[in-house]
mmCIF file of C-alpha atoms in Angstrom:
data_model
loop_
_atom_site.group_PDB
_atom_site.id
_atom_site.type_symbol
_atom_site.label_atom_id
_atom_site.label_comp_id
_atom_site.label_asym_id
_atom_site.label_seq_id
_atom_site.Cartn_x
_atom_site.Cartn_y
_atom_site.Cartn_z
ATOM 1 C CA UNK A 285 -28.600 28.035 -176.985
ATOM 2 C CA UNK A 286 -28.021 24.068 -176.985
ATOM 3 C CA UNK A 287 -27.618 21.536 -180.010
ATOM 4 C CA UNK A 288 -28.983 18.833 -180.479
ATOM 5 C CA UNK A 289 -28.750 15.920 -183.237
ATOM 6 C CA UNK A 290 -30.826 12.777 -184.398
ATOM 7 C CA UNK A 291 -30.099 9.456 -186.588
ATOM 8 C CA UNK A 292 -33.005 7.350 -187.575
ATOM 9 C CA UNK A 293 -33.994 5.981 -190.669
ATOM 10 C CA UNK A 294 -36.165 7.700 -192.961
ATOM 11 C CA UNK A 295 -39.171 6.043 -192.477
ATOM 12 C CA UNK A 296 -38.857 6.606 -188.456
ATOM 13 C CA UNK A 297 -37.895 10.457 -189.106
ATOM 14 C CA UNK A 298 -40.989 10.857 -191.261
ATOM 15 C CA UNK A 299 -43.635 9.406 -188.655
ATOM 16 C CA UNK A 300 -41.710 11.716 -185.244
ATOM 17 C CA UNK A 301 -41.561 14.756 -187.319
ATOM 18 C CA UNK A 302 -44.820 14.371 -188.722
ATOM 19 C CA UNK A 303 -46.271 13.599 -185.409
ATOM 20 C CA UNK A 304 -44.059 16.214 -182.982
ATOM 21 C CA UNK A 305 -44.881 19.134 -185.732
ATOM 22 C CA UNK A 306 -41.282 19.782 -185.766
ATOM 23 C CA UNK A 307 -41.495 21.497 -189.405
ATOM 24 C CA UNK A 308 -45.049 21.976 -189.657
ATOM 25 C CA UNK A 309 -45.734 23.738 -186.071
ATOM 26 C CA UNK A 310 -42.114 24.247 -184.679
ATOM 27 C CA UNK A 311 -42.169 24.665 -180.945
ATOM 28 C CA UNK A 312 -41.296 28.575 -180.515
ATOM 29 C CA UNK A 313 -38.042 28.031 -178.867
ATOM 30 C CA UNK A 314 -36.856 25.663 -181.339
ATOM 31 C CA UNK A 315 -34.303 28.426 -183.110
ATOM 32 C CA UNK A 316 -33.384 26.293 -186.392
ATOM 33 C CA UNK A 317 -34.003 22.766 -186.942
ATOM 34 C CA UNK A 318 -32.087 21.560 -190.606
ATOM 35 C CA UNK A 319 -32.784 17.502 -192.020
ATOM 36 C CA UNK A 320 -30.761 15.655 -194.545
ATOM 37 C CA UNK A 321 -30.833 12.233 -195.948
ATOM 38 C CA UNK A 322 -27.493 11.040 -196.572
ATOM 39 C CA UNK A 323 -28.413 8.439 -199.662
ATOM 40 C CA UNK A 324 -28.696 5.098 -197.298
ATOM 41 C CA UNK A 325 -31.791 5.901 -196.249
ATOM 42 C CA UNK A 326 -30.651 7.664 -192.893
ATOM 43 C CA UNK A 327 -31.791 11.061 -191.876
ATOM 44 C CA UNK A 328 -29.781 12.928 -189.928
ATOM 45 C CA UNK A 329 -31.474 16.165 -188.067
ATOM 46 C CA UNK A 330 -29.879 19.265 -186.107
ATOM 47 C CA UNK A 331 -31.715 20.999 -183.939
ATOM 48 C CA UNK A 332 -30.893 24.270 -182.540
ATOM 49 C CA UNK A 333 -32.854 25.073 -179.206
ATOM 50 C CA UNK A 334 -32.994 28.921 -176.916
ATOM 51 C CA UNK A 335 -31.944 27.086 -174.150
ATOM 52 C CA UNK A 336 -31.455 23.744 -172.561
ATOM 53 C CA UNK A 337 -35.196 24.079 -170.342
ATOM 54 C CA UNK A 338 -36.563 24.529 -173.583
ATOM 55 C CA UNK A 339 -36.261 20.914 -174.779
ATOM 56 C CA UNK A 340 -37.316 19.545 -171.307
ATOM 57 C CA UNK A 341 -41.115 21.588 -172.064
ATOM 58 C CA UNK A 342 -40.584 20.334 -175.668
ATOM 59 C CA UNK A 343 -40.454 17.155 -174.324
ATOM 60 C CA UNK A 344 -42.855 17.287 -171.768
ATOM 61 C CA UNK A 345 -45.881 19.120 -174.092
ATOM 62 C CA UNK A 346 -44.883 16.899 -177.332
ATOM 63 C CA UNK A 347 -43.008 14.214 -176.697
ATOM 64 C CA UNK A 348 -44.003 12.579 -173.422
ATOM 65 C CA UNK A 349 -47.301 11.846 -174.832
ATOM 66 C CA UNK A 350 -46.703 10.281 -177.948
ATOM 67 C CA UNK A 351 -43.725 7.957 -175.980
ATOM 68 C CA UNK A 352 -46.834 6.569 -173.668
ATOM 69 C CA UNK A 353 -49.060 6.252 -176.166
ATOM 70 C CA UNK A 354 -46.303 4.353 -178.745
ATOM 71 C CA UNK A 355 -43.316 3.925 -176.473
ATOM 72 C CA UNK A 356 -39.813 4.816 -176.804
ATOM 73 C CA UNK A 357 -38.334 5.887 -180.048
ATOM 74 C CA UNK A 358 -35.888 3.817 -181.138
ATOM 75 C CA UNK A 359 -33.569 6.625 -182.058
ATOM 76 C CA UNK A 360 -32.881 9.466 -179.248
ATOM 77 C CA UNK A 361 -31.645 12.886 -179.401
ATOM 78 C CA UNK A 362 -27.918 13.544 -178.497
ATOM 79 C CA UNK A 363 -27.735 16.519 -177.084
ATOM 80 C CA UNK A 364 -24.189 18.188 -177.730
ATOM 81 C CA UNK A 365 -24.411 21.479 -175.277
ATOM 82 C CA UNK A 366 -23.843 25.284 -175.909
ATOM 83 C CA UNK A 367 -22.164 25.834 -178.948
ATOM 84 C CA UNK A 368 -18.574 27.112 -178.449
ATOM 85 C CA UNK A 369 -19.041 29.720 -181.825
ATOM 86 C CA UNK A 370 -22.365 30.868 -183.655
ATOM 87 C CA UNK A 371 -22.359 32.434 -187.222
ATOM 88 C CA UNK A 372 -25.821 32.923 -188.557
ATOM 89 C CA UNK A 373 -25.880 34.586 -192.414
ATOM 90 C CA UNK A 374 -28.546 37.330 -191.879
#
C-alpha cells in the first residue's frame, strides 16, 4: 500500500480528475482516493494506492499522455510511502 496526496486549486483539481477518470473510472489498483475543499478554494486529495508500481502504470497509461499533450501539472503528487498503521471501518 503507498499514500499519496495532492494540493491544487479547485479549478486545476476539476480539469486532472475529470481528465485522469480518477472518480469516474478509478484505475483498479487505486484502493481509496477521498477530495476535500478546504473553503479557499484549495482541494486537497488522498490517494491510497496497492502498491508503489501501481502509480508508475497509473502514470504511464493516464498520466504520461495528457502531460505531453498539455505539459506538466502545476501541482504534483507527494507521495508519503507505506503507511505505518491501517484501520479501514468495514
Amino acid at each position: 500500500m503507498l499514500v499519496e496526496t495532492i494540493t491544487q486549486p479547485r479549478e486545476e483539481w476539476d480539469d486532472w480528475s475529470l481528465k485522469l477518470g480518477m472518480h469516474s473510472d478509478p484505475p483498479a489498483a487505486l484502493v481509496a482516493s477521498i477530495a476535500w475543499e478546504d473553503g479557499s478554494g484549495m482541494v486537497t486529495q488522498v490517494n491510497v494506492w496497492d502498491a508503489p508500481v501501481a502509480i508508475s502504470d497509473f502514470y504511464l497509461e493516464r498520466v504520461l499522455p495528457l502531460v505531453q499533450a498539455e505539459g506538466e501539472p502545476k501541482h504534483k503528487p507527494h507521495r508519503h510511502g507505506e503507511p505505518v498503521a491501517v484501520y479501514v471501518r468495514s
